[in-house]
PDB file of C-alpha atoms and ligand atoms in Angstrom:
ATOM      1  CA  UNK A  29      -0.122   9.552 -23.332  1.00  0.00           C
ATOM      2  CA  UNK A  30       0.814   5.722 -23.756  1.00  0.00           C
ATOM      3  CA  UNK A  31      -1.695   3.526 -23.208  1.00  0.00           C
ATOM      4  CA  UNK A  32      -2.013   1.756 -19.783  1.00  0.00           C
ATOM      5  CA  UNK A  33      -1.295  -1.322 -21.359  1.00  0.00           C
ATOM      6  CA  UNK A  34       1.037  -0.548 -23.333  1.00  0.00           C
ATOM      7  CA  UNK A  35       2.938   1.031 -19.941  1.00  0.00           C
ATOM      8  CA  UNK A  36       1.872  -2.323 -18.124  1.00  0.00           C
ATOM      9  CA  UNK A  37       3.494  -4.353 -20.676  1.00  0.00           C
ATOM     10  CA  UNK A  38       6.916  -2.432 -19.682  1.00  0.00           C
ATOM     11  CA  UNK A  39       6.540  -2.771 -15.924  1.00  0.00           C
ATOM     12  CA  UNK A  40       5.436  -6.640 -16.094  1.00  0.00           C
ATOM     13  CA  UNK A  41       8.524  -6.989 -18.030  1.00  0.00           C
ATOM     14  CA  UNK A  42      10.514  -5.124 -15.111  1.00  0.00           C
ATOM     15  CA  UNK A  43       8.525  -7.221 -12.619  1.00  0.00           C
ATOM     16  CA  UNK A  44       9.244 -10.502 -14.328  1.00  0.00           C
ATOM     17  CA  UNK A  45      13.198  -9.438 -14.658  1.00  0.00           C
ATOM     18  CA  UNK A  46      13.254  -9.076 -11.205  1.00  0.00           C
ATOM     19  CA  UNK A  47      11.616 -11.721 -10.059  1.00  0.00           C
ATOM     20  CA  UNK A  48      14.248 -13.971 -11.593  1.00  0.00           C
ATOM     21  CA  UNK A  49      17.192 -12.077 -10.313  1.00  0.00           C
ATOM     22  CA  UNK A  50      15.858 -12.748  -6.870  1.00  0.00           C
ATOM     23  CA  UNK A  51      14.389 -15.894  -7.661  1.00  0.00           C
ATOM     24  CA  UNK A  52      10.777 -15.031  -6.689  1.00  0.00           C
ATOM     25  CA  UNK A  53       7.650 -16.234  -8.172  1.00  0.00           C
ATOM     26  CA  UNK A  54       5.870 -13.470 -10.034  1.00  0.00           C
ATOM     27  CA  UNK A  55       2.676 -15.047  -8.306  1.00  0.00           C
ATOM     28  CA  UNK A  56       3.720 -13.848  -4.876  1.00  0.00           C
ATOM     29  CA  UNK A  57       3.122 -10.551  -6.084  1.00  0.00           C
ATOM     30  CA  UNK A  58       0.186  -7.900  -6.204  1.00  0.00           C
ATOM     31  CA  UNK A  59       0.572  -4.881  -8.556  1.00  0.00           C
ATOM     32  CA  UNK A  60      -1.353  -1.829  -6.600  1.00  0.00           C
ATOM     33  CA  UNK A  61      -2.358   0.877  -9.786  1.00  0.00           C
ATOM     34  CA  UNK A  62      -1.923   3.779  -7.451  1.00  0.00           C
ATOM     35  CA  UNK A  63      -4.835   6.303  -9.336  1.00  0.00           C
ATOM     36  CA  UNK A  64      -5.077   9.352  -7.102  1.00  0.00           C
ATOM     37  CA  UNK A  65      -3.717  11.555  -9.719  1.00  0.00           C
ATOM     38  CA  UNK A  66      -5.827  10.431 -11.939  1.00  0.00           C
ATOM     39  CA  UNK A  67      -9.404  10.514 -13.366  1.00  0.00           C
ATOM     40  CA  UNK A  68     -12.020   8.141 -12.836  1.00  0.00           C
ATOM     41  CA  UNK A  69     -11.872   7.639 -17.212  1.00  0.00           C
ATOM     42  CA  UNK A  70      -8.347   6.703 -16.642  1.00  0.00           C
ATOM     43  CA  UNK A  71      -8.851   4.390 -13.310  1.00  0.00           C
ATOM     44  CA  UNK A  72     -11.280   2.261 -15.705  1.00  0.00           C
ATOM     45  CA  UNK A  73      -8.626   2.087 -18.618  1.00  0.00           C
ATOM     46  CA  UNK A  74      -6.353   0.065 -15.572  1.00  0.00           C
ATOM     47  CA  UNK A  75      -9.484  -1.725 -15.005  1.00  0.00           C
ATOM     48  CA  UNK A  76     -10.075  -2.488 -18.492  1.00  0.00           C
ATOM     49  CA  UNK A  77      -6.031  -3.885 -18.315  1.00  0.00           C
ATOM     50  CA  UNK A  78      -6.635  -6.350 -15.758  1.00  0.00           C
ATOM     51  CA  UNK A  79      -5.609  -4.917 -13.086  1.00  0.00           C
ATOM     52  CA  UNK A  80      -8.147  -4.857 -10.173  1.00  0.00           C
ATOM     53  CA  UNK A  81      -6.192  -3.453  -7.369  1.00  0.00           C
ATOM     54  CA  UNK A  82      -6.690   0.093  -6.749  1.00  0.00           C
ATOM     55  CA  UNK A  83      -4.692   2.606  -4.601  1.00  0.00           C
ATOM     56  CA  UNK A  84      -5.922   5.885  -3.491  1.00  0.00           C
ATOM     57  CA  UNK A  85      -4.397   8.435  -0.513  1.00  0.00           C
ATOM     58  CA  UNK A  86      -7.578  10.664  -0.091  1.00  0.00           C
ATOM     59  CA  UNK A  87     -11.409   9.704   1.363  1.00  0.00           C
ATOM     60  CA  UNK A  88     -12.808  11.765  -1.460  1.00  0.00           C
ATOM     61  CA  UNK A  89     -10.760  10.261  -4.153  1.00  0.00           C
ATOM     62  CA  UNK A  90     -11.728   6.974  -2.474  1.00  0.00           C
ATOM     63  CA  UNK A  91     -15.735   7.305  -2.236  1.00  0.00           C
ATOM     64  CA  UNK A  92     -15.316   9.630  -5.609  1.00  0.00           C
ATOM     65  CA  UNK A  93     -14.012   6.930  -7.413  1.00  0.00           C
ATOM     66  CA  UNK A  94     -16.261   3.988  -5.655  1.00  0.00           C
ATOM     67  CA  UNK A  95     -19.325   5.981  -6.644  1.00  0.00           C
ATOM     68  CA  UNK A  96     -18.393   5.524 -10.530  1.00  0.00           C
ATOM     69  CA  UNK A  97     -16.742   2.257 -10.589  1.00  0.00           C
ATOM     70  CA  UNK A  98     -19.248  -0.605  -8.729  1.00  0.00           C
ATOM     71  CA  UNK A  99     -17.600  -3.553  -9.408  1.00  0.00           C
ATOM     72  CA  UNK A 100     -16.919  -6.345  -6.846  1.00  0.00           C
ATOM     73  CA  UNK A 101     -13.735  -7.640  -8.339  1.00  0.00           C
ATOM     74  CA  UNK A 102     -11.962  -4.692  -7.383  1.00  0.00           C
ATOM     75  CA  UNK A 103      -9.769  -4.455  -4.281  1.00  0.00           C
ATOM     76  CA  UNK A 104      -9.959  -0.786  -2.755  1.00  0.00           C
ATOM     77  CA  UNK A 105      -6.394  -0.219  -1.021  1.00  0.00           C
ATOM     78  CA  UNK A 106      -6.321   3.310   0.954  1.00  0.00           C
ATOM     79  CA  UNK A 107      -2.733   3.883   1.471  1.00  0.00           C
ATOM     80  CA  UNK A 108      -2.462   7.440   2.605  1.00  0.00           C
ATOM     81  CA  UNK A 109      -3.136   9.258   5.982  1.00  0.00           C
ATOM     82  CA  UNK A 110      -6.686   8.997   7.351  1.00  0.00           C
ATOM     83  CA  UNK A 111      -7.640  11.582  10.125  1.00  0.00           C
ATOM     84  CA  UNK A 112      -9.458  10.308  12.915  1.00  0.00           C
ATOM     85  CA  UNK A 113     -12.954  11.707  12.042  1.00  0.00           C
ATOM     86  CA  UNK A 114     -13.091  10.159   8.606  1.00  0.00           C
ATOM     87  CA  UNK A 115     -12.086   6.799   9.399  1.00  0.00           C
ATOM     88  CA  UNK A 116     -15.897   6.342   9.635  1.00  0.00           C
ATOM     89  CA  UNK A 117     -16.529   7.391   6.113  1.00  0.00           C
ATOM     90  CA  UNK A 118     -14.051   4.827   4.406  1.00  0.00           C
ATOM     91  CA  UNK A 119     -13.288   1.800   6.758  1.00  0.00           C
ATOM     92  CA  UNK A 120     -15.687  -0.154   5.628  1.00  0.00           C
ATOM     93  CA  UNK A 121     -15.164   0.980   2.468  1.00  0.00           C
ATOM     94  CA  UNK A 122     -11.880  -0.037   1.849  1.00  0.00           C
ATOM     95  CA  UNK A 123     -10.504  -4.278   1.762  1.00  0.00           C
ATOM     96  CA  UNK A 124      -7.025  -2.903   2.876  1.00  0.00           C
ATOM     97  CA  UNK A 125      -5.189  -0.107   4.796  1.00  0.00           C
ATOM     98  CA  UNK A 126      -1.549   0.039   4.052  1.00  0.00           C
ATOM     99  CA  UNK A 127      -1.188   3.682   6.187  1.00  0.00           C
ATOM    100  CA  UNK A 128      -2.392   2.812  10.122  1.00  0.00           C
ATOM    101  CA  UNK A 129       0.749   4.466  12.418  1.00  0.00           C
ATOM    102  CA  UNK A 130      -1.284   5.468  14.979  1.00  0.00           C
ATOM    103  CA  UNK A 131      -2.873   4.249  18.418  1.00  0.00           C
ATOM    104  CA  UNK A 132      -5.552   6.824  17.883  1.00  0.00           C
ATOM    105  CA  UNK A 133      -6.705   5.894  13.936  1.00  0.00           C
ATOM    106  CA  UNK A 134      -6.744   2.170  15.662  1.00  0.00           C
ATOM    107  CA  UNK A 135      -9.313   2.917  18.317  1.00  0.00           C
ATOM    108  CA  UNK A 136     -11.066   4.730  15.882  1.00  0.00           C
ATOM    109  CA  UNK A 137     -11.474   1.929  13.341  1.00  0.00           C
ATOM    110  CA  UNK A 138     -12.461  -0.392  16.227  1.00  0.00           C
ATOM    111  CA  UNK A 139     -14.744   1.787  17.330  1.00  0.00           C
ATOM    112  CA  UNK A 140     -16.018   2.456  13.778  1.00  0.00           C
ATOM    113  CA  UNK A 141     -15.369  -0.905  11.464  1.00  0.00           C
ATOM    114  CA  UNK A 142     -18.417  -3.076  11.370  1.00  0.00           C
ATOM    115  CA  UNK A 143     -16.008  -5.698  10.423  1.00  0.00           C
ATOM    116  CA  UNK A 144     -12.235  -7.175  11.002  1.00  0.00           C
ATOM    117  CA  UNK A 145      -9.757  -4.868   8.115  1.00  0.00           C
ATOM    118  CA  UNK A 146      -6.605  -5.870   6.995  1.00  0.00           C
ATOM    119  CA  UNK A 147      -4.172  -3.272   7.756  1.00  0.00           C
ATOM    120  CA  UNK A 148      -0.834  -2.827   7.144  1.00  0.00           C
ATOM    121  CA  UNK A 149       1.331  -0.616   9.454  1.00  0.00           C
ATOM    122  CA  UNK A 150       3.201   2.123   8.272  1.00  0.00           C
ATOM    123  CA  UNK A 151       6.816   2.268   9.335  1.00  0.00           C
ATOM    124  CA  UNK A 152       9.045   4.931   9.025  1.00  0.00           C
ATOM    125  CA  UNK A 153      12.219   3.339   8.505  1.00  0.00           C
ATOM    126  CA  UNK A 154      14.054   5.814   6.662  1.00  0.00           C
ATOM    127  CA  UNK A 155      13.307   7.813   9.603  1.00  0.00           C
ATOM    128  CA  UNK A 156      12.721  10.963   7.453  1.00  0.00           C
ATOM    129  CA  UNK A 157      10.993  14.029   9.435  1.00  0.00           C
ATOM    130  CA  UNK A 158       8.690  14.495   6.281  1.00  0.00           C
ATOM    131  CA  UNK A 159       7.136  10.673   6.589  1.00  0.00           C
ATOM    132  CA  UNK A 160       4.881   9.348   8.901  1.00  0.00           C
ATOM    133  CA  UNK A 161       5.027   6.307  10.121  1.00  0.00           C
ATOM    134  CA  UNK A 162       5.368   4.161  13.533  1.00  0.00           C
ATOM    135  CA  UNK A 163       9.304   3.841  14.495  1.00  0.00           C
ATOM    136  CA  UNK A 164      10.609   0.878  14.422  1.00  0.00           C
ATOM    137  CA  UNK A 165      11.680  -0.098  17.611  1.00  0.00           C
ATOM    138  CA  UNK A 166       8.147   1.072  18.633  1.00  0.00           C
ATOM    139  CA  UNK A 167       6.520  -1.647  16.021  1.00  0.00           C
ATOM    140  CA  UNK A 168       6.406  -4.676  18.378  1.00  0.00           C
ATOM    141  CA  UNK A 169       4.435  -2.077  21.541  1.00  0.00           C
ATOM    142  CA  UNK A 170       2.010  -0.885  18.484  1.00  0.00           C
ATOM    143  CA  UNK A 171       1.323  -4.459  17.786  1.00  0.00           C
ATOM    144  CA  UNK A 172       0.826  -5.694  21.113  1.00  0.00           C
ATOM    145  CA  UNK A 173      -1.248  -2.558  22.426  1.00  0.00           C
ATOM    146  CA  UNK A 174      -4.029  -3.490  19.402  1.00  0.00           C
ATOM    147  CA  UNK A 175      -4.060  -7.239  20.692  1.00  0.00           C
ATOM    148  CA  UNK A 176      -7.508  -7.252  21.872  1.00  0.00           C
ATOM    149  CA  UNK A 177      -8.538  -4.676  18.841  1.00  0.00           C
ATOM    150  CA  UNK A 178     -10.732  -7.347  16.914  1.00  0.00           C
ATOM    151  CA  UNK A 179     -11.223  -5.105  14.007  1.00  0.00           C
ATOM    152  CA  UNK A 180      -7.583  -4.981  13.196  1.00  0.00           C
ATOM    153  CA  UNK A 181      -6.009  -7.980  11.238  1.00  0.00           C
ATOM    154  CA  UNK A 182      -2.042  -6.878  10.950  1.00  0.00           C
ATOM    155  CA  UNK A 183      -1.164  -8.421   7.713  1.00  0.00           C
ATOM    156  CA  UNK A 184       1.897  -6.916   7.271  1.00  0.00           C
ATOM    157  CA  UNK A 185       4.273  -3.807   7.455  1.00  0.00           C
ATOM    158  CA  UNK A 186       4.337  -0.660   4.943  1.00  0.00           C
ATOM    159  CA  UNK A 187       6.987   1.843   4.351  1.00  0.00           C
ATOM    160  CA  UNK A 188       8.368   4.560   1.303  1.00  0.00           C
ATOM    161  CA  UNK A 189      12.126   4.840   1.392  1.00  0.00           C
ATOM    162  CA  UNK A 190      13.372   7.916   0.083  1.00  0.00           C
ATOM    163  CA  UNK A 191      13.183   9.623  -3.551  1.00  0.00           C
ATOM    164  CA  UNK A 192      16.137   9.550  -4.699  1.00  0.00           C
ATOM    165  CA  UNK A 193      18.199   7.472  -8.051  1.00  0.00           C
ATOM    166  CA  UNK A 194      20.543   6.290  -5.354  1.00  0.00           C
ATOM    167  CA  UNK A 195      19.978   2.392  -5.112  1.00  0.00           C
ATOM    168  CA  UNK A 196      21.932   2.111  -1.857  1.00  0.00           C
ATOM    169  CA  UNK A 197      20.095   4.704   0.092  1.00  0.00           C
ATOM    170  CA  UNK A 198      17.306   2.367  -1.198  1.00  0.00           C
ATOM    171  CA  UNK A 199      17.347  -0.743  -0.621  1.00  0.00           C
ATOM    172  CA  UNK A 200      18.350  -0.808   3.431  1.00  0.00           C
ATOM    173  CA  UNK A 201      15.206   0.448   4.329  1.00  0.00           C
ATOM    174  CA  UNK A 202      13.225  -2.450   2.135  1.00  0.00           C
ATOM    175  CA  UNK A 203      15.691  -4.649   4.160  1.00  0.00           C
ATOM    176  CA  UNK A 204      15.023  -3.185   7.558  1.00  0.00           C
ATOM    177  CA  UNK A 205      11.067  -3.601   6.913  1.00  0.00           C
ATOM    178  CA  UNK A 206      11.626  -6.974   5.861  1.00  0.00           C
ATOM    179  CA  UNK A 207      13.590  -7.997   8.769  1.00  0.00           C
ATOM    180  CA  UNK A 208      10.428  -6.518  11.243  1.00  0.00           C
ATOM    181  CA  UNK A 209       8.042  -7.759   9.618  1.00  0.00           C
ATOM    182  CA  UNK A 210      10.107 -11.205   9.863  1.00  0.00           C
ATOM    183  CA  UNK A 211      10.184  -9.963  13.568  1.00  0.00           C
ATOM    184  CA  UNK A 212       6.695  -9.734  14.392  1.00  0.00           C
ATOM    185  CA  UNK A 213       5.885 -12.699  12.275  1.00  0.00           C
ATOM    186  CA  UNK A 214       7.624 -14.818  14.629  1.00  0.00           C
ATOM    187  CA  UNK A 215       5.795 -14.145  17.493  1.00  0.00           C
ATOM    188  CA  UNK A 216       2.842 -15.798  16.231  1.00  0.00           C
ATOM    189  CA  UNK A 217       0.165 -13.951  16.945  1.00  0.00           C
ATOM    190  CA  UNK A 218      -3.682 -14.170  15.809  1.00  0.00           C
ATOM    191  CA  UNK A 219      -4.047 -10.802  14.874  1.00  0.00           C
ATOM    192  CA  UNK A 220      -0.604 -10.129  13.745  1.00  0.00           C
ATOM    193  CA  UNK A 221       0.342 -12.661  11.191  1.00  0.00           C
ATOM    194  CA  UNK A 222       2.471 -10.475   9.459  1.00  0.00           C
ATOM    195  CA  UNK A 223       3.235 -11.432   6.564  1.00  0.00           C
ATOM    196  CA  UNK A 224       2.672  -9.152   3.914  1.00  0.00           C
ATOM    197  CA  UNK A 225       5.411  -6.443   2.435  1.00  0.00           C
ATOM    198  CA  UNK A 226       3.735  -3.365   1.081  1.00  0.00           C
ATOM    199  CA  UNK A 227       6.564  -1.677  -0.361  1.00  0.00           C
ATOM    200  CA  UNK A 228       8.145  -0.095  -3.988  1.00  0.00           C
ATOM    201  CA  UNK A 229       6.819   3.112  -5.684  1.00  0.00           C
ATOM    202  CA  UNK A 230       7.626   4.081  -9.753  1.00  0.00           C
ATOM    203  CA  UNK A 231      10.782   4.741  -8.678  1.00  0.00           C
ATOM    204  CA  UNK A 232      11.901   2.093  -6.717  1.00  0.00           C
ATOM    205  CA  UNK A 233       9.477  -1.160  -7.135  1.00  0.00           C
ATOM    206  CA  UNK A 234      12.072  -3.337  -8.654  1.00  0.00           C
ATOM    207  CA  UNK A 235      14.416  -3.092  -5.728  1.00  0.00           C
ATOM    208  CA  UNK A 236      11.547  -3.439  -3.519  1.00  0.00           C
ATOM    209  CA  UNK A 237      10.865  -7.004  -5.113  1.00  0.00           C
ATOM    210  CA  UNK A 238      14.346  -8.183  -4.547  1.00  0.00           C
ATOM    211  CA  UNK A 239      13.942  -7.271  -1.013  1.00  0.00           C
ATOM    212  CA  UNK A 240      11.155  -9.255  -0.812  1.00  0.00           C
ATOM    213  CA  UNK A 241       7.984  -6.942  -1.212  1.00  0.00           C
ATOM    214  CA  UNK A 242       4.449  -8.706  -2.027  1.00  0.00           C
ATOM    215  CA  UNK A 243       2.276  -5.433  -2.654  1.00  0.00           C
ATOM    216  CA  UNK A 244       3.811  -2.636  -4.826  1.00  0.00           C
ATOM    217  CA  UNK A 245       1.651   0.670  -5.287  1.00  0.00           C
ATOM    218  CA  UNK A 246       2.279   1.922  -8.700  1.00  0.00           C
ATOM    219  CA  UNK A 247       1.464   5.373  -9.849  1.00  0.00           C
ATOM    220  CA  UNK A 248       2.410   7.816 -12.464  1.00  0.00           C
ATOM    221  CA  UNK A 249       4.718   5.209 -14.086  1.00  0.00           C
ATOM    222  CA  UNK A 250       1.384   3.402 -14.713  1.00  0.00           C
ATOM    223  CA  UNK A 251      -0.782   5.825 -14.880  1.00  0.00           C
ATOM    224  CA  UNK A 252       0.683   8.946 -15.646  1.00  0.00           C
ATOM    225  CA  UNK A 253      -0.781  12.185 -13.934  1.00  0.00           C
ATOM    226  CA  UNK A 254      -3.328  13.960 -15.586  1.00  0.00           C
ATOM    227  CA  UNK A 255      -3.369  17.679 -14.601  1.00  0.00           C
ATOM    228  CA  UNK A 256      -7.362  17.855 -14.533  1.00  0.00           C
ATOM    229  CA  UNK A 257      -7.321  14.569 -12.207  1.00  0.00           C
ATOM    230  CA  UNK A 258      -9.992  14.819 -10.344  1.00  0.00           C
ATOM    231  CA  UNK A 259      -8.299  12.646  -7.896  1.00  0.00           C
TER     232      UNK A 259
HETATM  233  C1  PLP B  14       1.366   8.272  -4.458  1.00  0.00           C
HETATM  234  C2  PLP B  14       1.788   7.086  -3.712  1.00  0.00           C
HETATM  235  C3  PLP B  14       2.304   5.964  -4.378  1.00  0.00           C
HETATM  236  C4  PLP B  14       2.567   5.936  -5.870  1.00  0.00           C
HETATM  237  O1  PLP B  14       3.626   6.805  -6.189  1.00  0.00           O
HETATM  238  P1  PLP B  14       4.297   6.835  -7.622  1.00  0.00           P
HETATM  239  O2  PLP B  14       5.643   7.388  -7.387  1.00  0.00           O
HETATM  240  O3  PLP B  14       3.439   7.732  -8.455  1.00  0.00           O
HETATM  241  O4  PLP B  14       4.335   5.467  -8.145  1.00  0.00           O
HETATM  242  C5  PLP B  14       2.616   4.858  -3.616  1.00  0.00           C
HETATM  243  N1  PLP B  14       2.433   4.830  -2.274  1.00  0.00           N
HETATM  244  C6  PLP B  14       1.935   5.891  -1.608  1.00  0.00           C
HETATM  245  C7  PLP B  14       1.763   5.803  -0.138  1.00  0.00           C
HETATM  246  C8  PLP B  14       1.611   7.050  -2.291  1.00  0.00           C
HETATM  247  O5  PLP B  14       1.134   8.100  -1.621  1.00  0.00           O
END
């Protein structure tokens, strides 16, 4: 396998390129290594790169991971489907939650979170049966219904368009998240400022920055998959 700087080298390159095509500063940007393929050896070689924000989909691979790596500088982003009764073992575990689509996961974390999270909510824009996700037109309820949920900062919206090499199937669902998260950022609320873009995979994170994203969760093109992952 390349080394993960070596494969970091590429991708800041792709980053950079389209930055400038969209005329974006690179700054506005934070690079997610997604690592729930891979081993907690291989999580500190992305470490050990300079990258310090970490993505993983699972509570085990989560609390596995945390267990091994104590370090303070690193930002914990859980970005995959928590069932209700483990919110309690990770929320205060993680500094952000790119996956919450669901009323019940939100009284759960209120219930559970000894402190306010920044969440991102999942939108399923591409409205694929396979994805989760909130609809969109049911975005703006969601929001308002957690109003008076004080352990719930929405920072911004989250969403995975489809796998496929076909750009234009692409890049109208990074424009349709945009344009709600613009949405709910202009109502102004406290708990909603809505700002944030968490969207772009391997496959698709340079479209994702022209379309305005400001997190990208990158896995096996920076990372790889290791068959014994221990996830
Ligand atoms: C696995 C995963 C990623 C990373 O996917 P790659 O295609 O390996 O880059 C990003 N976001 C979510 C929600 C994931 O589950």
């Amino acid at each position: 396998m390349e080394t993960i700087q070596e494969r970091m080298k590429f991708i800041e390159e792709e980053i950079q390129a389209a930055c400038t095509r969209s005329g974006r500063n690179r700054h506005e940007l934070t690079v997610i290594a997604v690592t729930k393929q891979v081993s907690v050896e291989r999580t500190q070689e992305v470490i050990e790169a300079g990258i310090n924000n970490l993505g993983e989909n699972r509570p085990e691979g989560i609390l596995g991971k945390q267990e091994e790596i104590k370090l303070d500088t690193v930002n914990w982003h859980f970005i995959g489907n928590v069932q209700s009764r483990k919110v309690k073992d990770i929320i205060d575990k993680v500094d952000f939650l790119h996956s919450l689509d669901r009323i019940s996961i939100a009284k759960e974390i209120q219930k559970r979170a000894t402190s306010t999270i920044d969440c991102f909510l999942q939108v399923n824009v591409s409205a694929e049966e396979t994805k989760s996700g909130i609809q969109p037109e049911d975005v703006k309820g969601f929001v308002e219904e957690i109003a008076e949920f004080d352990k719930i900062r929405v920072i911004g919206l989250m969403t995975m368009a489809p796998f496929t090499q076909d750009e234009e199937l692409i890049r109208p669902v990074f424009r349709a998240l945009r344009v709600l998260r613009d949405q709910i950022a202009a109502l102004n609320l406290k708990h909603a400022p809505c700002t944030e873009l968490s969207m772009g995979m391997s496959n698709d994170y340079t479209i994702a920055i022209e379309e305005g994203a400001t997190h990208i969760r990158i896995g096996t093109a920076l990372v790889g998959m290791e068959s014994e992952g221990d996830g």
